[in-house]
Amino acid sequence: SKLWKAVADTGRAITSFRDLSELLQKTAYIIHENFGYYHVGIFLLDEHKEYAVLSAANSEGGHRMLERKHQLKVGETGIVGYVTRHARARIALDVGQDAVYFDNPDLPKTRSEMALPLIIGGQTLGALDVQSAEPQAFSEEDVAALQILAEQIAIVIQNANLFDEAEKAVETARLSYTELSRKAWGKALHNQPRIAFLATPPLTV
């Protein structure tokens, strides 16, 4: 079906980036283009796992939120806060009637919202948040498709983090080796016995 083709196309596209910031931003646009959601946001947990920080978005309102460094308290604020605390997807088919929904003036058209946790190895990395201008916007098939995408996004985030850590480790090792080599050469030169020599003029014929 068209939906599952979109999942496959999105999955292929999001594995082609290594830079995490670029990866997340491109992913938000790709999901918007393939699924037509009014707003797509990707949140990552901060290092203390206290806040879900908006890290990418496709909509104008989302871009304003990015500029403000928009973040939601884990376990307390909105559907994303719920999802990042409980590691379970949450859907509001009519946000006006959902007590968990957090009214956001930057996204006034939202009528339905779904957030899915980004989990790998039992660890929650963040959340995928999609919002629609239509009420009752998400079918069971939509939920299944987005769960697969959330799993793929978590994997590529983890891979990007591991790649970044590996690059940093290589750079640290290189700098350490350079410093050790410099010190070793300095020590070796310092400990060399001084060689006396006599310069004589060249022979003249």
mmCIF file with all atom_site columns, C-alpha atoms in Angstrom:
data_model
loop_
_atom_site.group_PDB
_atom_site.id
_atom_site.type_symbol
_atom_site.label_atom_id
_atom_site.label_alt_id
_atom_site.label_comp_id
_atom_site.label_asym_id
_atom_site.label_entity_id
_atom_site.label_seq_id
_atom_site.pdbx_PDB_ins_code
_atom_site.Cartn_x
_atom_site.Cartn_y
_atom_site.Cartn_z
_atom_site.occupancy
_atom_site.B_iso_or_equiv
_atom_site.pdbx_formal_charge
_atom_site.auth_seq_id
_atom_site.auth_comp_id
_atom_site.auth_asym_id
_atom_site.auth_atom_id
_atom_site.pdbx_PDB_model_num
ATOM 1   C CA . SER A 1 1   ? 0.000   0.000  0.000  1.00 0.00 ? 1   SER A CA 1
ATOM 2   C CA . LYS A 1 2   ? 0.970   3.653  -0.320 1.00 0.00 ? 2   LYS A CA 1
ATOM 3   C CA . LEU A 1 3   ? 1.414   3.909  3.457  1.00 0.00 ? 3   LEU A CA 1
ATOM 4   C CA . TRP A 1 4   ? 3.919   1.063  3.696  1.00 0.00 ? 4   TRP A CA 1
ATOM 5   C CA . LYS A 1 5   ? 5.803   2.328  0.652  1.00 0.00 ? 5   LYS A CA 1
ATOM 6   C CA . ALA A 1 6   ? 6.108   5.638  2.498  1.00 0.00 ? 6   ALA A CA 1
ATOM 7   C CA . VAL A 1 7   ? 7.501   3.782  5.526  1.00 0.00 ? 7   VAL A CA 1
ATOM 8   C CA . ALA A 1 8   ? 10.077  2.004  3.355  1.00 0.00 ? 8   ALA A CA 1
ATOM 9   C CA . ASP A 1 9   ? 11.044  5.212  1.510  1.00 0.00 ? 9   ASP A CA 1
ATOM 10  C CA . THR A 1 10  ? 11.354  7.142  4.772  1.00 0.00 ? 10  THR A CA 1
ATOM 11  C CA . GLY A 1 11  ? 13.396  4.382  6.384  1.00 0.00 ? 11  GLY A CA 1
ATOM 12  C CA . ARG A 1 12  ? 15.839  4.324  3.470  1.00 0.00 ? 12  ARG A CA 1
ATOM 13  C CA . ALA A 1 13  ? 16.183  8.106  3.444  1.00 0.00 ? 13  ALA A CA 1
ATOM 14  C CA . ILE A 1 14  ? 16.893  8.534  7.142  1.00 0.00 ? 14  ILE A CA 1
ATOM 15  C CA . THR A 1 15  ? 19.750  6.026  7.143  1.00 0.00 ? 15  THR A CA 1
ATOM 16  C CA . SER A 1 16  ? 21.767  8.139  4.685  1.00 0.00 ? 16  SER A CA 1
ATOM 17  C CA . PHE A 1 17  ? 22.864  10.829 7.190  1.00 0.00 ? 17  PHE A CA 1
ATOM 18  C CA . ARG A 1 18  ? 25.560  10.656 9.844  1.00 0.00 ? 18  ARG A CA 1
ATOM 19  C CA . ASP A 1 19  ? 25.342  14.145 11.308 1.00 0.00 ? 19  ASP A CA 1
ATOM 20  C CA . LEU A 1 20  ? 22.653  13.867 14.000 1.00 0.00 ? 20  LEU A CA 1
ATOM 21  C CA . SER A 1 21  ? 21.250  17.390 13.667 1.00 0.00 ? 21  SER A CA 1
ATOM 22  C CA . GLU A 1 22  ? 20.927  17.054 9.880  1.00 0.00 ? 22  GLU A CA 1
ATOM 23  C CA . LEU A 1 23  ? 19.512  13.542 10.279 1.00 0.00 ? 23  LEU A CA 1
ATOM 24  C CA . LEU A 1 24  ? 16.723  14.671 12.599 1.00 0.00 ? 24  LEU A CA 1
ATOM 25  C CA . GLN A 1 25  ? 15.790  17.728 10.541 1.00 0.00 ? 25  GLN A CA 1
ATOM 26  C CA . LYS A 1 26  ? 15.670  15.772 7.279  1.00 0.00 ? 26  LYS A CA 1
ATOM 27  C CA . THR A 1 27  ? 13.632  13.047 8.992  1.00 0.00 ? 27  THR A CA 1
ATOM 28  C CA . ALA A 1 28  ? 11.004  15.559 10.144 1.00 0.00 ? 28  ALA A CA 1
ATOM 29  C CA . TYR A 1 29  ? 10.606  16.854 6.566  1.00 0.00 ? 29  TYR A CA 1
ATOM 30  C CA . ILE A 1 30  ? 10.587  13.368 5.024  1.00 0.00 ? 30  ILE A CA 1
ATOM 31  C CA . ILE A 1 31  ? 7.806   12.186 7.365  1.00 0.00 ? 31  ILE A CA 1
ATOM 32  C CA . HIS A 1 32  ? 5.818   15.344 6.617  1.00 0.00 ? 32  HIS A CA 1
ATOM 33  C CA . GLU A 1 33  ? 6.213   14.842 2.862  1.00 0.00 ? 33  GLU A CA 1
ATOM 34  C CA . ASN A 1 34  ? 5.339   11.140 2.942  1.00 0.00 ? 34  ASN A CA 1
ATOM 35  C CA . PHE A 1 35  ? 2.489   11.210 5.461  1.00 0.00 ? 35  PHE A CA 1
ATOM 36  C CA . GLY A 1 36  ? 1.164   14.761 5.102  1.00 0.00 ? 36  GLY A CA 1
ATOM 37  C CA . TYR A 1 37  ? 1.068   15.617 8.821  1.00 0.00 ? 37  TYR A CA 1
ATOM 38  C CA . TYR A 1 38  ? 0.755   19.308 9.584  1.00 0.00 ? 38  TYR A CA 1
ATOM 39  C CA . HIS A 1 39  ? 3.540   19.179 12.189 1.00 0.00 ? 39  HIS A CA 1
ATOM 40  C CA . VAL A 1 40  ? 6.316   16.658 12.816 1.00 0.00 ? 40  VAL A CA 1
ATOM 41  C CA . GLY A 1 41  ? 8.601   17.155 15.787 1.00 0.00 ? 41  GLY A CA 1
ATOM 42  C CA . ILE A 1 42  ? 11.460  15.039 17.105 1.00 0.00 ? 42  ILE A CA 1
ATOM 43  C CA . PHE A 1 43  ? 12.393  15.388 20.758 1.00 0.00 ? 43  PHE A CA 1
ATOM 44  C CA . LEU A 1 44  ? 15.550  14.150 22.451 1.00 0.00 ? 44  LEU A CA 1
ATOM 45  C CA . LEU A 1 45  ? 15.971  13.755 26.192 1.00 0.00 ? 45  LEU A CA 1
ATOM 46  C CA . ASP A 1 46  ? 18.571  15.955 27.874 1.00 0.00 ? 46  ASP A CA 1
ATOM 47  C CA . GLU A 1 47  ? 21.482  14.264 29.628 1.00 0.00 ? 47  GLU A CA 1
ATOM 48  C CA . HIS A 1 48  ? 19.647  14.221 32.983 1.00 0.00 ? 48  HIS A CA 1
ATOM 49  C CA . LYS A 1 49  ? 16.461  12.843 31.367 1.00 0.00 ? 49  LYS A CA 1
ATOM 50  C CA . GLU A 1 50  ? 14.444  15.649 32.955 1.00 0.00 ? 50  GLU A CA 1
ATOM 51  C CA . TYR A 1 51  ? 13.298  17.383 29.771 1.00 0.00 ? 51  TYR A CA 1
ATOM 52  C CA . ALA A 1 52  ? 12.382  16.350 26.242 1.00 0.00 ? 52  ALA A CA 1
ATOM 53  C CA . VAL A 1 53  ? 14.048  18.964 24.046 1.00 0.00 ? 53  VAL A CA 1
ATOM 54  C CA . LEU A 1 54  ? 12.661  19.724 20.578 1.00 0.00 ? 54  LEU A CA 1
ATOM 55  C CA . SER A 1 55  ? 15.532  18.967 18.199 1.00 0.00 ? 55  SER A CA 1
ATOM 56  C CA . ALA A 1 56  ? 13.865  19.053 14.759 1.00 0.00 ? 56  ALA A CA 1
ATOM 57  C CA . ALA A 1 57  ? 10.576  20.165 13.214 1.00 0.00 ? 57  ALA A CA 1
ATOM 58  C CA . ASN A 1 58  ? 9.093   20.808 9.792  1.00 0.00 ? 58  ASN A CA 1
ATOM 59  C CA . SER A 1 59  ? 6.387   23.420 10.488 1.00 0.00 ? 59  SER A CA 1
ATOM 60  C CA . GLU A 1 60  ? 6.668   27.202 10.862 1.00 0.00 ? 60  GLU A CA 1
ATOM 61  C CA . GLY A 1 61  ? 5.445   26.926 14.425 1.00 0.00 ? 61  GLY A CA 1
ATOM 62  C CA . GLY A 1 62  ? 7.990   24.186 15.018 1.00 0.00 ? 62  GLY A CA 1
ATOM 63  C CA . HIS A 1 63  ? 10.783  26.435 13.761 1.00 0.00 ? 63  HIS A CA 1
ATOM 64  C CA . ARG A 1 64  ? 9.726   29.154 16.225 1.00 0.00 ? 64  ARG A CA 1
ATOM 65  C CA . MET A 1 65  ? 9.773   26.543 18.978 1.00 0.00 ? 65  MET A CA 1
ATOM 66  C CA . LEU A 1 66  ? 13.278  25.447 17.931 1.00 0.00 ? 66  LEU A CA 1
ATOM 67  C CA . GLU A 1 67  ? 14.488  29.050 18.128 1.00 0.00 ? 67  GLU A CA 1
ATOM 68  C CA . ARG A 1 68  ? 13.082  29.245 21.678 1.00 0.00 ? 68  ARG A CA 1
ATOM 69  C CA . LYS A 1 69  ? 14.760  25.929 22.589 1.00 0.00 ? 69  LYS A CA 1
ATOM 70  C CA . HIS A 1 70  ? 11.324  24.455 23.346 1.00 0.00 ? 70  HIS A CA 1
ATOM 71  C CA . GLN A 1 71  ? 11.342  21.659 25.911 1.00 0.00 ? 71  GLN A CA 1
ATOM 72  C CA . LEU A 1 72  ? 8.758   19.680 27.850 1.00 0.00 ? 72  LEU A CA 1
ATOM 73  C CA . LYS A 1 73  ? 9.095   18.290 31.358 1.00 0.00 ? 73  LYS A CA 1
ATOM 74  C CA . VAL A 1 74  ? 9.324   14.493 31.276 1.00 0.00 ? 74  VAL A CA 1
ATOM 75  C CA . GLY A 1 75  ? 6.266   12.940 32.901 1.00 0.00 ? 75  GLY A CA 1
ATOM 76  C CA . GLU A 1 76  ? 4.514   16.253 33.396 1.00 0.00 ? 76  GLU A CA 1
ATOM 77  C CA . THR A 1 77  ? 3.897   18.284 30.245 1.00 0.00 ? 77  THR A CA 1
ATOM 78  C CA . GLY A 1 78  ? 1.751   17.149 27.345 1.00 0.00 ? 78  GLY A CA 1
ATOM 79  C CA . ILE A 1 79  ? 1.630   13.958 25.385 1.00 0.00 ? 79  ILE A CA 1
ATOM 80  C CA . VAL A 1 80  ? 5.387   14.031 24.767 1.00 0.00 ? 80  VAL A CA 1
ATOM 81  C CA . GLY A 1 81  ? 6.022   14.334 28.504 1.00 0.00 ? 81  GLY A CA 1
ATOM 82  C CA . TYR A 1 82  ? 3.783   11.324 29.107 1.00 0.00 ? 82  TYR A CA 1
ATOM 83  C CA . VAL A 1 83  ? 5.418   9.230  26.385 1.00 0.00 ? 83  VAL A CA 1
ATOM 84  C CA . THR A 1 84  ? 8.991   9.918  27.484 1.00 0.00 ? 84  THR A CA 1
ATOM 85  C CA . ARG A 1 85  ? 8.167   8.961  31.072 1.00 0.00 ? 85  ARG A CA 1
ATOM 86  C CA . HIS A 1 86  ? 6.116   5.814  30.402 1.00 0.00 ? 86  HIS A CA 1
ATOM 87  C CA . ALA A 1 87  ? 7.812   4.655  27.165 1.00 0.00 ? 87  ALA A CA 1
ATOM 88  C CA . ARG A 1 88  ? 4.406   4.044  25.578 1.00 0.00 ? 88  ARG A CA 1
ATOM 89  C CA . ALA A 1 89  ? 2.740   5.663  22.568 1.00 0.00 ? 89  ALA A CA 1
ATOM 90  C CA . ARG A 1 90  ? -0.038  8.147  23.293 1.00 0.00 ? 90  ARG A CA 1
ATOM 91  C CA . ILE A 1 91  ? -2.729  9.334  20.899 1.00 0.00 ? 91  ILE A CA 1
ATOM 92  C CA . ALA A 1 92  ? -5.166  12.197 21.260 1.00 0.00 ? 92  ALA A CA 1
ATOM 93  C CA . LEU A 1 93  ? -7.791  11.888 18.521 1.00 0.00 ? 93  LEU A CA 1
ATOM 94  C CA . ASP A 1 94  ? -9.397  15.149 19.584 1.00 0.00 ? 94  ASP A CA 1
ATOM 95  C CA . VAL A 1 95  ? -6.896  17.253 21.493 1.00 0.00 ? 95  VAL A CA 1
ATOM 96  C CA . GLY A 1 96  ? -9.576  19.547 22.841 1.00 0.00 ? 96  GLY A CA 1
ATOM 97  C CA . GLN A 1 97  ? -11.026 16.661 24.852 1.00 0.00 ? 97  GLN A CA 1
ATOM 98  C CA . ASP A 1 98  ? -7.754  15.021 25.973 1.00 0.00 ? 98  ASP A CA 1
ATOM 99  C CA . ALA A 1 99  ? -6.694  16.035 29.490 1.00 0.00 ? 99  ALA A CA 1
ATOM 100 C CA . VAL A 1 100 ? -3.044  15.207 28.718 1.00 0.00 ? 100 VAL A CA 1
ATOM 101 C CA . TYR A 1 101 ? -2.906  17.552 25.751 1.00 0.00 ? 101 TYR A CA 1
ATOM 102 C CA . PHE A 1 102 ? -0.805  20.694 26.230 1.00 0.00 ? 102 PHE A CA 1
ATOM 103 C CA . ASP A 1 103 ? -2.223  23.644 24.301 1.00 0.00 ? 103 ASP A CA 1
ATOM 104 C CA . ASN A 1 104 ? 0.490   25.188 22.139 1.00 0.00 ? 104 ASN A CA 1
ATOM 105 C CA . PRO A 1 105 ? -0.121  28.608 20.543 1.00 0.00 ? 105 PRO A CA 1
ATOM 106 C CA . ASP A 1 106 ? 2.600   27.890 17.955 1.00 0.00 ? 106 ASP A CA 1
ATOM 107 C CA . LEU A 1 107 ? 0.497   25.023 16.570 1.00 0.00 ? 107 LEU A CA 1
ATOM 108 C CA . PRO A 1 108 ? -3.063  26.381 16.573 1.00 0.00 ? 108 PRO A CA 1
ATOM 109 C CA . LYS A 1 109 ? -4.360  24.059 13.821 1.00 0.00 ? 109 LYS A CA 1
ATOM 110 C CA . THR A 1 110 ? -3.722  20.848 15.740 1.00 0.00 ? 110 THR A CA 1
ATOM 111 C CA . ARG A 1 111 ? -6.769  18.635 16.259 1.00 0.00 ? 111 ARG A CA 1
ATOM 112 C CA . SER A 1 112 ? -5.091  15.218 16.588 1.00 0.00 ? 112 SER A CA 1
ATOM 113 C CA . GLU A 1 113 ? -1.717  14.360 18.046 1.00 0.00 ? 113 GLU A CA 1
ATOM 114 C CA . MET A 1 114 ? 0.294   11.180 18.385 1.00 0.00 ? 114 MET A CA 1
ATOM 115 C CA . ALA A 1 115 ? 3.628   10.767 20.149 1.00 0.00 ? 115 ALA A CA 1
ATOM 116 C CA . LEU A 1 116 ? 5.749   7.627  20.093 1.00 0.00 ? 116 LEU A CA 1
ATOM 117 C CA . PRO A 1 117 ? 8.803   6.907  22.233 1.00 0.00 ? 117 PRO A CA 1
ATOM 118 C CA . LEU A 1 118 ? 12.189  6.513  20.570 1.00 0.00 ? 118 LEU A CA 1
ATOM 119 C CA . ILE A 1 119 ? 13.546  3.449  22.357 1.00 0.00 ? 119 ILE A CA 1
ATOM 120 C CA . ILE A 1 120 ? 16.578  1.253  21.793 1.00 0.00 ? 120 ILE A CA 1
ATOM 121 C CA . GLY A 1 121 ? 17.924  -1.400 24.122 1.00 0.00 ? 121 GLY A CA 1
ATOM 122 C CA . GLY A 1 122 ? 15.303  -0.491 26.701 1.00 0.00 ? 122 GLY A CA 1
ATOM 123 C CA . GLN A 1 123 ? 16.565  3.097  26.820 1.00 0.00 ? 123 GLN A CA 1
ATOM 124 C CA . THR A 1 124 ? 14.278  5.996  25.875 1.00 0.00 ? 124 THR A CA 1
ATOM 125 C CA . LEU A 1 125 ? 16.128  8.513  23.693 1.00 0.00 ? 125 LEU A CA 1
ATOM 126 C CA . GLY A 1 126 ? 13.224  10.860 23.009 1.00 0.00 ? 126 GLY A CA 1
ATOM 127 C CA . ALA A 1 127 ? 9.923   10.982 21.131 1.00 0.00 ? 127 ALA A CA 1
ATOM 128 C CA . LEU A 1 128 ? 8.469   11.352 17.662 1.00 0.00 ? 128 LEU A CA 1
ATOM 129 C CA . ASP A 1 129 ? 5.514   13.766 17.756 1.00 0.00 ? 129 ASP A CA 1
ATOM 130 C CA . VAL A 1 130 ? 3.103   14.104 14.832 1.00 0.00 ? 130 VAL A CA 1
ATOM 131 C CA . GLN A 1 131 ? 0.137   16.453 14.699 1.00 0.00 ? 131 GLN A CA 1
ATOM 132 C CA . SER A 1 132 ? -2.740  16.733 12.246 1.00 0.00 ? 132 SER A CA 1
ATOM 133 C CA . ALA A 1 133 ? -5.209  19.494 11.487 1.00 0.00 ? 133 ALA A CA 1
ATOM 134 C CA . GLU A 1 134 ? -7.909  16.788 11.223 1.00 0.00 ? 134 GLU A CA 1
ATOM 135 C CA . PRO A 1 135 ? -9.693  15.198 14.198 1.00 0.00 ? 135 PRO A CA 1
ATOM 136 C CA . GLN A 1 136 ? -9.625  11.383 14.384 1.00 0.00 ? 136 GLN A CA 1
ATOM 137 C CA . ALA A 1 137 ? -6.617  11.510 12.068 1.00 0.00 ? 137 ALA A CA 1
ATOM 138 C CA . PHE A 1 138 ? -4.793  8.296  13.008 1.00 0.00 ? 138 PHE A CA 1
ATOM 139 C CA . SER A 1 139 ? -5.868  4.816  12.025 1.00 0.00 ? 139 SER A CA 1
ATOM 140 C CA . GLU A 1 140 ? -4.445  1.593  13.462 1.00 0.00 ? 140 GLU A CA 1
ATOM 141 C CA . GLU A 1 141 ? -2.385  1.266  10.300 1.00 0.00 ? 141 GLU A CA 1
ATOM 142 C CA . ASP A 1 142 ? -0.975  4.772  10.816 1.00 0.00 ? 142 ASP A CA 1
ATOM 143 C CA . VAL A 1 143 ? 0.016   3.850  14.367 1.00 0.00 ? 143 VAL A CA 1
ATOM 144 C CA . ALA A 1 144 ? 1.733   0.632  13.216 1.00 0.00 ? 144 ALA A CA 1
ATOM 145 C CA . ALA A 1 145 ? 3.589   2.479  10.446 1.00 0.00 ? 145 ALA A CA 1
ATOM 146 C CA . LEU A 1 146 ? 4.794   5.252  12.748 1.00 0.00 ? 146 LEU A CA 1
ATOM 147 C CA . GLN A 1 147 ? 5.918   2.766  15.374 1.00 0.00 ? 147 GLN A CA 1
ATOM 148 C CA . ILE A 1 148 ? 8.185   1.167  12.775 1.00 0.00 ? 148 ILE A CA 1
ATOM 149 C CA . LEU A 1 149 ? 9.531   4.606  11.862 1.00 0.00 ? 149 LEU A CA 1
ATOM 150 C CA . ALA A 1 150 ? 10.093  5.441  15.541 1.00 0.00 ? 150 ALA A CA 1
ATOM 151 C CA . GLU A 1 151 ? 12.155  2.258  15.882 1.00 0.00 ? 151 GLU A CA 1
ATOM 152 C CA . GLN A 1 152 ? 14.181  3.156  12.791 1.00 0.00 ? 152 GLN A CA 1
ATOM 153 C CA . ILE A 1 153 ? 14.761  6.704  14.048 1.00 0.00 ? 153 ILE A CA 1
ATOM 154 C CA . ALA A 1 154 ? 15.960  5.385  17.419 1.00 0.00 ? 154 ALA A CA 1
ATOM 155 C CA . ILE A 1 155 ? 18.433  3.082  15.663 1.00 0.00 ? 155 ILE A CA 1
ATOM 156 C CA . VAL A 1 156 ? 19.884  5.826  13.472 1.00 0.00 ? 156 VAL A CA 1
ATOM 157 C CA . ILE A 1 157 ? 20.127  8.208  16.457 1.00 0.00 ? 157 ILE A CA 1
ATOM 158 C CA . GLN A 1 158 ? 22.026  5.544  18.370 1.00 0.00 ? 158 GLN A CA 1
ATOM 159 C CA . ASN A 1 159 ? 24.266  4.865  15.369 1.00 0.00 ? 159 ASN A CA 1
ATOM 160 C CA . ALA A 1 160 ? 24.956  8.580  14.911 1.00 0.00 ? 160 ALA A CA 1
ATOM 161 C CA . ASN A 1 161 ? 25.825  8.897  18.608 1.00 0.00 ? 161 ASN A CA 1
ATOM 162 C CA . LEU A 1 162 ? 28.116  5.861  18.443 1.00 0.00 ? 162 LEU A CA 1
ATOM 163 C CA . PHE A 1 163 ? 29.786  7.186  15.286 1.00 0.00 ? 163 PHE A CA 1
ATOM 164 C CA . ASP A 1 164 ? 30.302  10.577 16.960 1.00 0.00 ? 164 ASP A CA 1
ATOM 165 C CA . GLU A 1 165 ? 31.733  8.937  20.080 1.00 0.00 ? 165 GLU A CA 1
ATOM 166 C CA . ALA A 1 166 ? 34.058  6.784  17.964 1.00 0.00 ? 166 ALA A CA 1
ATOM 167 C CA . GLU A 1 167 ? 35.285  9.853  16.043 1.00 0.00 ? 167 GLU A CA 1
ATOM 168 C CA . LYS A 1 168 ? 35.914  11.684 19.318 1.00 0.00 ? 168 LYS A CA 1
ATOM 169 C CA . ALA A 1 169 ? 37.771  8.672  20.710 1.00 0.00 ? 169 ALA A CA 1
ATOM 170 C CA . VAL A 1 170 ? 39.971  8.502  17.594 1.00 0.00 ? 170 VAL A CA 1
ATOM 171 C CA . GLU A 1 171 ? 40.691  12.234 17.793 1.00 0.00 ? 171 GLU A CA 1
ATOM 172 C CA . THR A 1 172 ? 41.494  11.991 21.524 1.00 0.00 ? 172 THR A CA 1
ATOM 173 C CA . ALA A 1 173 ? 43.808  9.041  20.853 1.00 0.00 ? 173 ALA A CA 1
ATOM 174 C CA . ARG A 1 174 ? 45.487  10.938 17.997 1.00 0.00 ? 174 ARG A CA 1
ATOM 175 C CA . LEU A 1 175 ? 46.084  14.018 20.160 1.00 0.00 ? 175 LEU A CA 1
ATOM 176 C CA . SER A 1 176 ? 47.366  11.863 23.026 1.00 0.00 ? 176 SER A CA 1
ATOM 177 C CA . TYR A 1 177 ? 49.705  10.002 20.671 1.00 0.00 ? 177 TYR A CA 1
ATOM 178 C CA . THR A 1 178 ? 50.977  13.274 19.186 1.00 0.00 ? 178 THR A CA 1
ATOM 179 C CA . GLU A 1 179 ? 51.620  14.691 22.656 1.00 0.00 ? 179 GLU A CA 1
ATOM 180 C CA . LEU A 1 180 ? 53.335  11.502 23.859 1.00 0.00 ? 180 LEU A CA 1
ATOM 181 C CA . SER A 1 181 ? 55.449  11.384 20.698 1.00 0.00 ? 181 SER A CA 1
ATOM 182 C CA . ARG A 1 182 ? 56.456  15.016 21.162 1.00 0.00 ? 182 ARG A CA 1
ATOM 183 C CA . LYS A 1 183 ? 57.441  14.390 24.785 1.00 0.00 ? 183 LYS A CA 1
ATOM 184 C CA . ALA A 1 184 ? 59.259  11.175 23.897 1.00 0.00 ? 184 ALA A CA 1
ATOM 185 C CA . TRP A 1 185 ? 61.270  12.877 21.171 1.00 0.00 ? 185 TRP A CA 1
ATOM 186 C CA . GLY A 1 186 ? 62.051  15.793 23.455 1.00 0.00 ? 186 GLY A CA 1
ATOM 187 C CA . LYS A 1 187 ? 63.242  13.440 26.180 1.00 0.00 ? 187 LYS A CA 1
ATOM 188 C CA . ALA A 1 188 ? 65.286  11.369 23.754 1.00 0.00 ? 188 ALA A CA 1
ATOM 189 C CA . LEU A 1 189 ? 67.006  14.452 22.325 1.00 0.00 ? 189 LEU A CA 1
ATOM 190 C CA . HIS A 1 190 ? 67.646  15.824 25.809 1.00 0.00 ? 190 HIS A CA 1
ATOM 191 C CA . ASN A 1 191 ? 69.295  12.578 26.912 1.00 0.00 ? 191 ASN A CA 1
ATOM 192 C CA . GLN A 1 192 ? 71.489  12.182 23.819 1.00 0.00 ? 192 GLN A CA 1
ATOM 193 C CA . PRO A 1 193 ? 75.179  12.518 24.624 1.00 0.00 ? 193 PRO A CA 1
ATOM 194 C CA . ARG A 1 194 ? 76.665  15.618 23.137 1.00 0.00 ? 194 ARG A CA 1
ATOM 195 C CA . ILE A 1 195 ? 78.805  14.708 20.157 1.00 0.00 ? 195 ILE A CA 1
ATOM 196 C CA . ALA A 1 196 ? 81.995  16.753 19.790 1.00 0.00 ? 196 ALA A CA 1
ATOM 197 C CA . PHE A 1 197 ? 83.155  17.302 16.283 1.00 0.00 ? 197 PHE A CA 1
ATOM 198 C CA . LEU A 1 198 ? 85.869  19.248 14.569 1.00 0.00 ? 198 LEU A CA 1
ATOM 199 C CA . ALA A 1 199 ? 85.148  21.097 11.413 1.00 0.00 ? 199 ALA A CA 1
ATOM 200 C CA . THR A 1 200 ? 88.002  21.196 9.016  1.00 0.00 ? 200 THR A CA 1
ATOM 201 C CA . PRO A 1 201 ? 88.160  23.208 5.869  1.00 0.00 ? 201 PRO A CA 1
ATOM 202 C CA . PRO A 1 202 ? 87.900  21.285 2.637  1.00 0.00 ? 202 PRO A CA 1
ATOM 203 C CA . LEU A 1 203 ? 91.095  20.228 1.042  1.00 0.00 ? 203 LEU A CA 1
ATOM 204 C CA . THR A 1 204 ? 92.372  22.537 -1.602 1.00 0.00 ? 204 THR A CA 1
ATOM 205 C CA . VAL A 1 205 ? 94.241  21.183 -4.563 1.00 0.00 ? 205 VAL A CA 1
#
